[in-house]
Coordinates of C-alpha atoms in Angstrom, one line a residue:
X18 CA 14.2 3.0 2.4
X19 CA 12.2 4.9 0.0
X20 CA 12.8 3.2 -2.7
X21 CA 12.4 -0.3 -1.6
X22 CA 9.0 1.0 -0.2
X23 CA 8.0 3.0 -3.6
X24 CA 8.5 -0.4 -4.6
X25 CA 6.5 -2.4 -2.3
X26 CA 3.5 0.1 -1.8
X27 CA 3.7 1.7 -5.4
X28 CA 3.1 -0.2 -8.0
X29 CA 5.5 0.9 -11.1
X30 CA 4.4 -2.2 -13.5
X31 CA 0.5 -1.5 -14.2
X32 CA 1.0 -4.1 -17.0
X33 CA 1.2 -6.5 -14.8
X34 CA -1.9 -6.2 -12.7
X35 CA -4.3 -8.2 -14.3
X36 CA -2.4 -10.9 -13.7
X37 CA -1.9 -10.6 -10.0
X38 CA -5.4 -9.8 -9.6
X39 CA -6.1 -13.5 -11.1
X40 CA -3.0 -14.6 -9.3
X41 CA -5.1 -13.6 -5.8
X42 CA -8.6 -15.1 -6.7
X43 CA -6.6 -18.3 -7.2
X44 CA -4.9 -18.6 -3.9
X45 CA -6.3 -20.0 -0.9
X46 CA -5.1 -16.8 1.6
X47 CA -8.6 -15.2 -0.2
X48 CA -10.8 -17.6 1.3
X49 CA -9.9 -18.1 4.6
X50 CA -7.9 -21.3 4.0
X51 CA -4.2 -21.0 4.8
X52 CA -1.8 -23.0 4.1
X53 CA 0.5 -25.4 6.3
X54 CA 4.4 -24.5 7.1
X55 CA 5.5 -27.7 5.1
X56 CA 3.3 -25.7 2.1
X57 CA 5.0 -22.4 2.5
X58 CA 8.3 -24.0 2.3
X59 CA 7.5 -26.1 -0.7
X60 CA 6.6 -22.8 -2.5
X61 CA 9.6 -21.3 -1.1
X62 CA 11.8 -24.1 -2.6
X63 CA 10.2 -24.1 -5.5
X64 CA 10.8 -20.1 -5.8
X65 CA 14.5 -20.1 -5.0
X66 CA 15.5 -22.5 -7.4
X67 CA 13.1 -20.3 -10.4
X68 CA 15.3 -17.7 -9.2
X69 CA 18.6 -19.7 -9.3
X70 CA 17.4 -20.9 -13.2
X71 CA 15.7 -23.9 -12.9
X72 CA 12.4 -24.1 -14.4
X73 CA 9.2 -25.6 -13.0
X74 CA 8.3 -26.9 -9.2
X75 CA 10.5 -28.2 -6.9
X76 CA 9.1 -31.4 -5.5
X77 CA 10.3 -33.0 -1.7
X78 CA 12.7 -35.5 -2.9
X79 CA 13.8 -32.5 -5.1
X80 CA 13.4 -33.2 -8.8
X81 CA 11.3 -30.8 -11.2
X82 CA 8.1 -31.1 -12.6
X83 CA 6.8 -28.9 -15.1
X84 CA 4.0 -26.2 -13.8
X85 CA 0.9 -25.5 -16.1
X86 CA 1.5 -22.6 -18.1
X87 CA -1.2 -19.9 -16.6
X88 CA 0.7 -20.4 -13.4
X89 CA 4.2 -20.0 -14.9
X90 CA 2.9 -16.6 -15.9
X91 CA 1.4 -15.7 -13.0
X92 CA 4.8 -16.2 -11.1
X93 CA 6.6 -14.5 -13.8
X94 CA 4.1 -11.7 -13.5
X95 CA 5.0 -11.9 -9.7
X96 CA 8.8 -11.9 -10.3
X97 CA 8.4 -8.7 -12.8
X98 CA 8.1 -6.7 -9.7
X99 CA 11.3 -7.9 -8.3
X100 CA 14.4 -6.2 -9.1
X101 CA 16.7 -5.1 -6.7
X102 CA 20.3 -6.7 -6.3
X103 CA 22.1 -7.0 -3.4
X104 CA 24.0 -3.8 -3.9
X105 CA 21.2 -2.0 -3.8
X106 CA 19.9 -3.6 -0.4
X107 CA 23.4 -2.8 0.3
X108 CA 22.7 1.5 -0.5
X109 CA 19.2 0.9 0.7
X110 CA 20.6 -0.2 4.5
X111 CA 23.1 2.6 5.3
X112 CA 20.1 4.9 4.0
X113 CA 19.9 5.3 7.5
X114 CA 17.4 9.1 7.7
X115 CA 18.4 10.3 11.2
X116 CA 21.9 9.6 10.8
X117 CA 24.7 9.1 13.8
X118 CA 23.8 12.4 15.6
X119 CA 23.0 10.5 18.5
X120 CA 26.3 8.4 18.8
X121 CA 28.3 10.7 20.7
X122 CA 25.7 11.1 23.2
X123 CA 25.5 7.6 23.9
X124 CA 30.2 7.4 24.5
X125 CA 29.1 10.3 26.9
X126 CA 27.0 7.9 29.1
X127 CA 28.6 4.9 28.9
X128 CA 32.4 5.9 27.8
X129 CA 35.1 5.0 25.4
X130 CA 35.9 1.5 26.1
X131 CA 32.0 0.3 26.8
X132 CA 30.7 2.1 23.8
X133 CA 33.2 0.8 21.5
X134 CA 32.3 -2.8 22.9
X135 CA 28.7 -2.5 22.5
X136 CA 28.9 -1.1 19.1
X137 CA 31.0 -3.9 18.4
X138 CA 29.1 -6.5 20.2
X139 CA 25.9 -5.2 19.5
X140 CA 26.6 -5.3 15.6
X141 CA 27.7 -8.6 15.8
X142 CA 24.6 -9.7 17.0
X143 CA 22.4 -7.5 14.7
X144 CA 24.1 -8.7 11.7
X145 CA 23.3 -12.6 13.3
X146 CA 19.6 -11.9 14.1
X147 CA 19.9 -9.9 10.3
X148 CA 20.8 -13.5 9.2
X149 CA 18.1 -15.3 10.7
X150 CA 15.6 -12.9 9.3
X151 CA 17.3 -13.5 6.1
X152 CA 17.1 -17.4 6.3
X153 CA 13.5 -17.5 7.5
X154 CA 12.4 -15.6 4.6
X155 CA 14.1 -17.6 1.5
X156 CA 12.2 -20.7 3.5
X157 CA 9.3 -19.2 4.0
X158 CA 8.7 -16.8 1.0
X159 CA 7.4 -17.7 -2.4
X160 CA 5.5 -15.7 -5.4
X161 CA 2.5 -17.6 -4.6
X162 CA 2.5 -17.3 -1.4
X163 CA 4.8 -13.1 -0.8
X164 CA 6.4 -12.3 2.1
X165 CA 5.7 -8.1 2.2
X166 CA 6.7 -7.3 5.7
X167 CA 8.1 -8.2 9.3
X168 CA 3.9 -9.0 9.9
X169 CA 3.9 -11.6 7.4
X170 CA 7.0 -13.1 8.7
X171 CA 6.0 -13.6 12.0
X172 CA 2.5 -14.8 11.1
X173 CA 4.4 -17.4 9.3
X174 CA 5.4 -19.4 12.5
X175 CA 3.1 -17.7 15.3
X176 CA -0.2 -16.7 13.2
X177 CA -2.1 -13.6 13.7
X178 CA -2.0 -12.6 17.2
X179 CA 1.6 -12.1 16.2
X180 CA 1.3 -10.1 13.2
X181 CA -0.8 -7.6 14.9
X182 CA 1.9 -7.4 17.6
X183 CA 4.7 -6.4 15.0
X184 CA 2.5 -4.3 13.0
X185 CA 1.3 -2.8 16.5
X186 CA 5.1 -1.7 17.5
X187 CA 6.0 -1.1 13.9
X188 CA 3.5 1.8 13.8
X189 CA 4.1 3.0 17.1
X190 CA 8.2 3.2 16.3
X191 CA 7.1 5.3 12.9
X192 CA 4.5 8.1 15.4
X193 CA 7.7 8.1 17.9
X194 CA 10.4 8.9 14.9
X195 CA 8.2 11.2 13.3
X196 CA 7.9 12.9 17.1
X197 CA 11.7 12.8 17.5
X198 CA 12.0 14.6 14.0
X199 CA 9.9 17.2 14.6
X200 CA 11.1 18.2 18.1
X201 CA 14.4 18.0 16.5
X202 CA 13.6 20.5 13.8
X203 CA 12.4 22.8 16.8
X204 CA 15.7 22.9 18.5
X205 CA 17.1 23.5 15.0
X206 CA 14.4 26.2 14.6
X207 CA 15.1 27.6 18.4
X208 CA 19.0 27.8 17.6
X209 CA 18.4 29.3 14.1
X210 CA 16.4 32.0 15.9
X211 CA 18.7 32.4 18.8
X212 CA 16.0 31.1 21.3
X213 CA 14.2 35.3 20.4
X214 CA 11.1 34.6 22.4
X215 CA 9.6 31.9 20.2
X216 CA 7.1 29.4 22.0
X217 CA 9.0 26.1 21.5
X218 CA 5.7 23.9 21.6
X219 CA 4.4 26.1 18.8
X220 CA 7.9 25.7 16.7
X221 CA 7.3 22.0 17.2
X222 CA 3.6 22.2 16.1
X223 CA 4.3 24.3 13.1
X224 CA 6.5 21.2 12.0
X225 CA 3.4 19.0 12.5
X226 CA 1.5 21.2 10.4
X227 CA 3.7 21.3 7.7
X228 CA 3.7 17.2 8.0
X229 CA -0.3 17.1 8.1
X230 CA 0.2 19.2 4.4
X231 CA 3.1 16.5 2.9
X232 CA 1.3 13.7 4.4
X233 CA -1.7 14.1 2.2
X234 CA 0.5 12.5 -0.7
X235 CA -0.7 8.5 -0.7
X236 CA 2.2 7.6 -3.1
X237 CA 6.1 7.4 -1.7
X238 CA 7.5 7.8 -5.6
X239 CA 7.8 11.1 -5.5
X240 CA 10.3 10.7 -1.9
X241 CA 12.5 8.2 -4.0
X242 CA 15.2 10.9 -4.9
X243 CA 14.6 13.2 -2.2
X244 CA 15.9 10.3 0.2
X245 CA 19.1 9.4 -1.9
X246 CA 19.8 13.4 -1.8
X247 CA 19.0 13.2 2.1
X248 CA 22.4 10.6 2.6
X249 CA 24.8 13.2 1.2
X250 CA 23.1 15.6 3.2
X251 CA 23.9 13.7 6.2
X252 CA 27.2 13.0 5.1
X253 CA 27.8 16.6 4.4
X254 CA 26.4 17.4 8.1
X255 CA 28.7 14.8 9.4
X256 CA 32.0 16.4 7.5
X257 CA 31.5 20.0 8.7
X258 CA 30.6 19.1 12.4
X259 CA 33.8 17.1 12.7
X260 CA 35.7 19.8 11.1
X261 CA 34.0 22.4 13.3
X262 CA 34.0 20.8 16.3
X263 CA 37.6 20.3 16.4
X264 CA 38.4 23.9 16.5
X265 CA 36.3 25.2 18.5
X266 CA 34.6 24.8 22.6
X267 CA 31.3 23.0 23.0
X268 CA 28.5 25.0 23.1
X269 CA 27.6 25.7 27.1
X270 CA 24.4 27.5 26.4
X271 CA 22.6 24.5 25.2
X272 CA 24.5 22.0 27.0
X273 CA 22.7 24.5 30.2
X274 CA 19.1 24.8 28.9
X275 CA 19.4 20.6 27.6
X276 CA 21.0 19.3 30.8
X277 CA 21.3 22.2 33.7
X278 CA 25.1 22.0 33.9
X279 CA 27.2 24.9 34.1
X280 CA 30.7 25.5 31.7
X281 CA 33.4 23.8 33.0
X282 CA 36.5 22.1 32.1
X283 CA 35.8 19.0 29.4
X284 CA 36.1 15.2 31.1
X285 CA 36.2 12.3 29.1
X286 CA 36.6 8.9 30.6
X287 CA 37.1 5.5 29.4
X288 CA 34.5 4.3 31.8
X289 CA 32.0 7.1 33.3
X290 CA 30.7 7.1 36.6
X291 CA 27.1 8.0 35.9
X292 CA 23.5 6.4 37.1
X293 CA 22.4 3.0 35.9
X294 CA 19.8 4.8 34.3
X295 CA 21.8 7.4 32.5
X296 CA 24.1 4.3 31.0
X297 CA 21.2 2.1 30.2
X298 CA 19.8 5.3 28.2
X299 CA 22.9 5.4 26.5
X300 CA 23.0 2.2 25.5
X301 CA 19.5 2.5 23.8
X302 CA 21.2 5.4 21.9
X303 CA 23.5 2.9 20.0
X304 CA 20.1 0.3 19.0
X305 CA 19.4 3.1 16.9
X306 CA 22.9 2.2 14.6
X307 CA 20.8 -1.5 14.2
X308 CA 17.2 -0.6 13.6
X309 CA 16.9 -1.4 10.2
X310 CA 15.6 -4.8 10.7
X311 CA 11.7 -3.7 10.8
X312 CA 11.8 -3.0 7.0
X313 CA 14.6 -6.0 6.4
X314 CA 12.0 -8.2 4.9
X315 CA 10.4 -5.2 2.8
X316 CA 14.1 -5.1 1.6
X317 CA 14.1 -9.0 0.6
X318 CA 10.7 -8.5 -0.7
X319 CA 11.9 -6.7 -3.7
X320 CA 15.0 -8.3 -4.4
X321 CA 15.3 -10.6 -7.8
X322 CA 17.5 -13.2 -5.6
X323 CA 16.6 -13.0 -2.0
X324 CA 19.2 -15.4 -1.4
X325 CA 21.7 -12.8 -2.0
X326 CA 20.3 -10.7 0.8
X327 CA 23.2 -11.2 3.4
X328 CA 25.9 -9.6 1.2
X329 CA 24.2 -6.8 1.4
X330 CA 23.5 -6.7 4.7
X331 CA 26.8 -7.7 5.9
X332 CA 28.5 -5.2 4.1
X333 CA 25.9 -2.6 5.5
X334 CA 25.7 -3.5 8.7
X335 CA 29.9 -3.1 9.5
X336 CA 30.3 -0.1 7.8
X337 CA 27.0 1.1 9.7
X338 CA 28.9 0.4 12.8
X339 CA 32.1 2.1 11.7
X340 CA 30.5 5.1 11.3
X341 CA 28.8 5.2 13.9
X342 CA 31.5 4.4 16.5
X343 CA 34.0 6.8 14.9
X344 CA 31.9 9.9 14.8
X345 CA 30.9 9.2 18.2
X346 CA 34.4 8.9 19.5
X347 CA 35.9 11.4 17.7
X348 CA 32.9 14.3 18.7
X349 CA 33.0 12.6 22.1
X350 CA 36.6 13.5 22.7
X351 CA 36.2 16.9 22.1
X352 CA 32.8 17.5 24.0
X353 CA 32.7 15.3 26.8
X354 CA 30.2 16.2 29.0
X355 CA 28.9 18.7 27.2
X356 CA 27.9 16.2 24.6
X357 CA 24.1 16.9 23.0
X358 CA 21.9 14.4 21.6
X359 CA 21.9 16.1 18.1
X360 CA 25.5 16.8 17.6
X361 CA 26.1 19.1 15.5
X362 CA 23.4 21.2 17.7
X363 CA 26.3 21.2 20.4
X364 CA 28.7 23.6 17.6
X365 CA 29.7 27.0 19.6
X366 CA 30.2 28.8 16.1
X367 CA 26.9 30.4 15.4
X368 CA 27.8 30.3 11.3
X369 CA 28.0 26.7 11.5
X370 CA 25.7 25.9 13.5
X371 CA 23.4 27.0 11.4
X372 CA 24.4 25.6 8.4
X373 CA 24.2 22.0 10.3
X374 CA 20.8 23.4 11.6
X375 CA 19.6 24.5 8.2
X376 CA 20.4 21.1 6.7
X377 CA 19.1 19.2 9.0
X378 CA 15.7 20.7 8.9
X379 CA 15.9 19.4 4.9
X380 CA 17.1 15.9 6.0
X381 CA 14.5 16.3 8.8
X382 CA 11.3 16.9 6.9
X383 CA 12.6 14.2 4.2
X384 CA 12.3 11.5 7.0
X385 CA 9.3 12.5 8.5
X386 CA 7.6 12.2 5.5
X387 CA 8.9 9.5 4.8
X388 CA 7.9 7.7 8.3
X389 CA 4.7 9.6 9.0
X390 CA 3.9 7.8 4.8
X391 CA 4.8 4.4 5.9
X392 CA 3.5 4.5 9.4
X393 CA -0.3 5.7 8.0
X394 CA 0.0 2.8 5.0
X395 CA 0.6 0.5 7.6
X396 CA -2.3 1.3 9.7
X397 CA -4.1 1.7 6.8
X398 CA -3.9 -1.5 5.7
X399 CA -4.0 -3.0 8.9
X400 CA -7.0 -1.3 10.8
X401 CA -9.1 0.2 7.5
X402 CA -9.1 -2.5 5.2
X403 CA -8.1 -5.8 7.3
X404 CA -10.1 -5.0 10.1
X405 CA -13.2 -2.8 9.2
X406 CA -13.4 -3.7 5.2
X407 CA -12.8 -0.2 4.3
X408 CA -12.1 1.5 0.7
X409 CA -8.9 0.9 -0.7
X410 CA -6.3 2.9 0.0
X411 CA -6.4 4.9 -4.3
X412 CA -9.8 4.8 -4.1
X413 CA -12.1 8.3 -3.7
X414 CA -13.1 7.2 -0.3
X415 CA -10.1 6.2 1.1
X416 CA -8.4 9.7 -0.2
X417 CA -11.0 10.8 3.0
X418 CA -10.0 8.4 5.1
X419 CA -6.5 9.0 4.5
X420 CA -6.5 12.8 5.1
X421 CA -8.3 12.1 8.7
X422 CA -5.6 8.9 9.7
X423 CA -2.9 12.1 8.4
X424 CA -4.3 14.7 10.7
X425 CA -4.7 12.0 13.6
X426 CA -1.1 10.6 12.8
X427 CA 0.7 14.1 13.1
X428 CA -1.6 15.1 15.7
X429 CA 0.0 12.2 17.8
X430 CA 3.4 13.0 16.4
X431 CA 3.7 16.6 18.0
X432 CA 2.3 15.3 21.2
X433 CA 5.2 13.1 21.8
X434 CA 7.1 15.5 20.8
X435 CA 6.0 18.4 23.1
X436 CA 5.4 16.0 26.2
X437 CA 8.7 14.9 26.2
X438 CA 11.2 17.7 24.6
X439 CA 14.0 15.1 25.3
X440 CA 15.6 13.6 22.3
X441 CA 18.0 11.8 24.0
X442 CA 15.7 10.2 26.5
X443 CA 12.9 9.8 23.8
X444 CA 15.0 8.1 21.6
X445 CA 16.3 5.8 24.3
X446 CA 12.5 4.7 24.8
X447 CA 11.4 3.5 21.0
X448 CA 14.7 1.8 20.9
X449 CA 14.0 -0.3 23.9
X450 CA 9.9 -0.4 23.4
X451 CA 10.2 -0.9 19.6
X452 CA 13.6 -1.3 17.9
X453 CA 15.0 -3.7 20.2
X454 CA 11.9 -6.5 19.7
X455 CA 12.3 -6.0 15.7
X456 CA 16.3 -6.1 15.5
X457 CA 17.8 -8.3 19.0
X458 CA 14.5 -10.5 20.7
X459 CA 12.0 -11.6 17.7
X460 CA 14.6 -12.8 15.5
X461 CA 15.9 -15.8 17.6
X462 CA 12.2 -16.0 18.9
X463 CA 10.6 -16.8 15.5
X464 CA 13.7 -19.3 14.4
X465 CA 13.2 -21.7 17.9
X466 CA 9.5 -21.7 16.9
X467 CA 10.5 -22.4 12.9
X468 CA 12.6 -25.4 14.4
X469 CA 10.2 -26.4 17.2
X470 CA 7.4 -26.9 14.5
X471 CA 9.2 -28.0 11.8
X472 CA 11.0 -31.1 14.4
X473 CA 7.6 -31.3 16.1
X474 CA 6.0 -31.8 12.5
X475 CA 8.8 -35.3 11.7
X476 CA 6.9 -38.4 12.6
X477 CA 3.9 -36.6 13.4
X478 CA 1.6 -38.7 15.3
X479 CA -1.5 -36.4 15.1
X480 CA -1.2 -34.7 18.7
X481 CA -1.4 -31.1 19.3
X482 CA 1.0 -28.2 20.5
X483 CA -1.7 -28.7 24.0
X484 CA -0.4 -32.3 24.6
X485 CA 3.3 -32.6 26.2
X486 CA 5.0 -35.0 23.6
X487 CA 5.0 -32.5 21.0
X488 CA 6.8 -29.5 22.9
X489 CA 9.3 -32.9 23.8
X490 CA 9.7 -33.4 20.2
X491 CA 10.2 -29.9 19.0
X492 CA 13.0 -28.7 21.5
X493 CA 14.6 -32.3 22.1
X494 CA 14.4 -33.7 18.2
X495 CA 18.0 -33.7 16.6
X496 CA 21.8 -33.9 17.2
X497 CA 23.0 -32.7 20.1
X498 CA 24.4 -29.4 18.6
X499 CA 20.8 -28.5 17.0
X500 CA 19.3 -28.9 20.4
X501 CA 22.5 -26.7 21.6
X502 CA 21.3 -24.2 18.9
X503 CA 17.6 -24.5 20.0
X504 CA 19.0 -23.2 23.6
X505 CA 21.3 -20.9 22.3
X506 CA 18.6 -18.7 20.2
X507 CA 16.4 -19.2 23.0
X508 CA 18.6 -17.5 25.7
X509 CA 19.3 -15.3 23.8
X510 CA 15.5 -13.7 23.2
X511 CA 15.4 -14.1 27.0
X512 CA 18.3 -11.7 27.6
X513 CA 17.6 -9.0 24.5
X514 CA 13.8 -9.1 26.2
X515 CA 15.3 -8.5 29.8
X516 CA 18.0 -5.6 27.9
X517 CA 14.6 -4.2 26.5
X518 CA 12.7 -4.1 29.9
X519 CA 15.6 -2.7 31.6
X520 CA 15.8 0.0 28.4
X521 CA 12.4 0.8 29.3
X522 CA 13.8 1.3 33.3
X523 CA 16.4 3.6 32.3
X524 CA 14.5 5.7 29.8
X525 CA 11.8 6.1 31.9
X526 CA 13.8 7.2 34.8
X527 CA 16.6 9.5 32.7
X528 CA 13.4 11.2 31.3
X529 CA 12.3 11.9 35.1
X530 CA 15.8 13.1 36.4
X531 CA 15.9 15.2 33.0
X532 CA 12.7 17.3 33.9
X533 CA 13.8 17.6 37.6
X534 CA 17.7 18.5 36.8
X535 CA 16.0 22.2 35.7
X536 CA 16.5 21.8 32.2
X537 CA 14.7 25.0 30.3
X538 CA 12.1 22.9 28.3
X539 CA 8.9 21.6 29.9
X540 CA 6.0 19.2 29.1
X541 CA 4.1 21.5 26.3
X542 CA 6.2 24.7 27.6
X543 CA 7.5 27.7 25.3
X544 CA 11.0 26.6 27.1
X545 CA 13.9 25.6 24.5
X546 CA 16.3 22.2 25.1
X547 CA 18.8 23.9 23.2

């Protein structure tokens, strides 16, 4: 992720800047005019073939013309900051910061045989939407006319109400990931400490602190290598919890203080009998393993041939799932109940778990970094300079700007954090408010309305999207298995936004029955979860 954002935010080819800032004057995005769908995908045809080797512009009937030579160069100069393959999107994808800590948790709620199902089923589907998103963009995308984000995508087919949706939930997911990491770094903290009389709303506000001081860097290049060390970290966490884990009980004393429960003998079920609320939870644990599609079309955005972006997204997204749904039923089996949502927190052996604890807080402060940067660009962007006409970003002014949207963003960051002390149910609620829009119901969304307007658009007879005959002509246009296609994609944003609202049920409840089940932490408390 870092590096395809260094990439995207930070510019690493100042050669080429004087010719993107003529590139901007000439395009009609910097004068209010925008152009039509049937333009976008001109450019965008135009662009993929440049990219497959043919020279000049692509016309409709498909033959080439020669383009003028200023604006070969400018799209050259455009292309110069595209280099990724798909391998790399490949890496990038299973770059995945908070790892599958939270994938045992979720085969504790639901069981073996439903969570191996939905892991299955539920990657199936990501790597479909992962598809659409894919297709959209090489139709859509052009070096005149750039695709940068999710935003852009979606303001593509449903304009700008939409973007500011997306870019809405997109920084909301980042403040709730960055919460997440920091009150995990407090358990990790609480457990390294042996819970000795340590506030645990102050250990989570130091770790805000600490973010307010790394968040004052504007520029993600210097987090490039420091995420590619976080993987092996994670993998290395991973290795010594199984190994651990194996050989030794669960660990009662935070299994008490996360959930109330008392030692017992472990259970394990292929199908649990717990609350609809406690499995929906669960569930929302696994949309975590699939929530890479927010930055998918950052990904695309760097790549030299974008139409190579499913290889690596294929590739990613199974062995994603793999993971996932082995570590989960292996630490599952030997846990049960007893199962935290941070698993190697739920190691018995103090040694160890500190050396997963220690670790942790490395990979930890990696991500939030990471997130909390992202998260303030974006609003940046969106609110400073969109909205108000603020400095840029580099400039002296927005350097003040910046540190004040810091010390807000981490501010809001430790107050999830502290007001909810429950990874498992906090996680469960930005997968169902946030990840599951960006990965399972605006996919299939923005692909009816692709084919509704570009249908709508074929024998056009002037009328509007207010008049009845052209909602007629974009759903009913076509063969019969488009219009089958039309009503597939449409069902099935209807039942990932009813899975979503019913996510939002069932993390809103767990987190109620976790606060009255006696648990040890408490909103803003000195209590530990762990």
């Amino acid at each position: 992720m870092a590096t395809a954002l260094e990439l995207a935010n930070d510019r690493k080819h100042p050669e080429v800047d004087d010719k993107l800032s003529n590139e901007r004057s000439l395009t009609p995005d910097t004068h209010g005019e925008s152009p039509s769908l049937s333009e976008y995908m001109q450019h965008a045809k135009s662009s993929r073939a440049r990219e497959a080797g043919q020279k000049g512009v692509v016309t409709e009937n498909g033959s080439s013309v020669e383009k003028p030579d200023i604006e070969d160069e400018l799209v050259t100069a455009r292309r110069a900051l595209r280099t990724a393959s798909w391998a790399a999107i490949f890496y990038l994808i299973t770059t995945d910061i908070l790892g599958p800590f939270n994938a045992p948790f979720a085969f504790s709620q639901v069981g073996y045989v439903p969570g191996a199902v939905l892991y299955v089923v539920m990657g199936g589907v990501a790597c479909y939407t992962g598809l659409i998103l894919w297709r959209l963009f090489c139709v859509l995308d052009s070096h005149q006319y750039p695709i940068k984000t999710y935003a852009d995508l979606a303001q593509r087919i449903f304009g700008t109400k939409f973007k500011h949706l997306c870019s809405a939930l997109q920084s909301l997911q980042l403040i709730i990931n960055v919460g997440t990491i920091c009150l995990g770094n407090a358990q990790s903290v609480e457990q390294i400490a042996r819970n000795n009389q340590f506030c645990f709303s102050i250990a989570i506000l130091i770790w805000a602190l600490v973010g307010m001081i790394i968040g004052q860097v504007r520029t993600l290049k210097q987090y490039g290598w420091l995420a590619n060390s976080a993987v092996w970290l994670n993998l290395l966490i991973i290795f010594i919890s199984m190994g651990v884990v194996a050989h030794s009980p669960p660990n009662f004393v935070s299994a008490k203080a996360a959930y109330g429960i008392d030692p017992a003998p472990i259970q394990t079920a292929a199908f649990v009998s717990l609350p609809l609320f406690s499995k929906v939870n669960g569930i929302m644990q696994m949309v975590f393993a699939y929530g890479g599609a927010m930055i998918f079309p950052e990904f695309m955005a760097e790549m030299r041939r974008p139409m190579d972006f499913w290889k690596g997204m294929c590739c990613a997204q199974l062995l994603i799932g793999g993971v996932y749904m082995m570590f989960g039923i292996f630490f599952y089996h030997f846990q049960g109940q007893f199962t935290l949502a941070l698993a190697y927190q739920g190691l018995s052996q103090f040694a160890w778990q500190t050396v997963g604890n220690v670790l942790a807080l490395i990979t930890g402060i990696i991500a939030a970094g990471l997130y909390g940067n992202i998260g303030i660009k974006v609003a940046y962007y969106h609110i400073v300079e969109q909205w108000f006409n603020g400095p840029p970003l580099m400039s002296k002014r927005g350097r003040f700007v910046w540190t004040g949207m810091v010390i807000l963003y981490w501010s809001l960051a430790f107050i999830v954090g502290s007001a909810i002390p429950q990874v498992q149910t906090i996680s469960g609620l930005v997968a169902a408010v946030c990840i599951m829009q960006f990965t399972y119901t605006f996919p299939p969304l923005l692909l009816v309305g692709f084919q509704m307007q570009v249908d709508a658009g074929k024998n056009d007879p002037g009328d509007s999207w207010w008049n009845a005959s052209r909602w007629i002509r974009g759903l009913l246009v076509g063969k019969w298995h488009l219009k089958l296609f039309k009503l597939f994609n449409l069902v099935l944003f209807l039942g990932s936004l009813s899975m979503a609202c019913l996510g939002m049920y069932g993390s809103g409840f767990a987190i109620k029955a976790q606060f009255a089940s006696g648990g040890a932490a408490t909103s803003f408390g000195c209590g530990a979860p762990v």
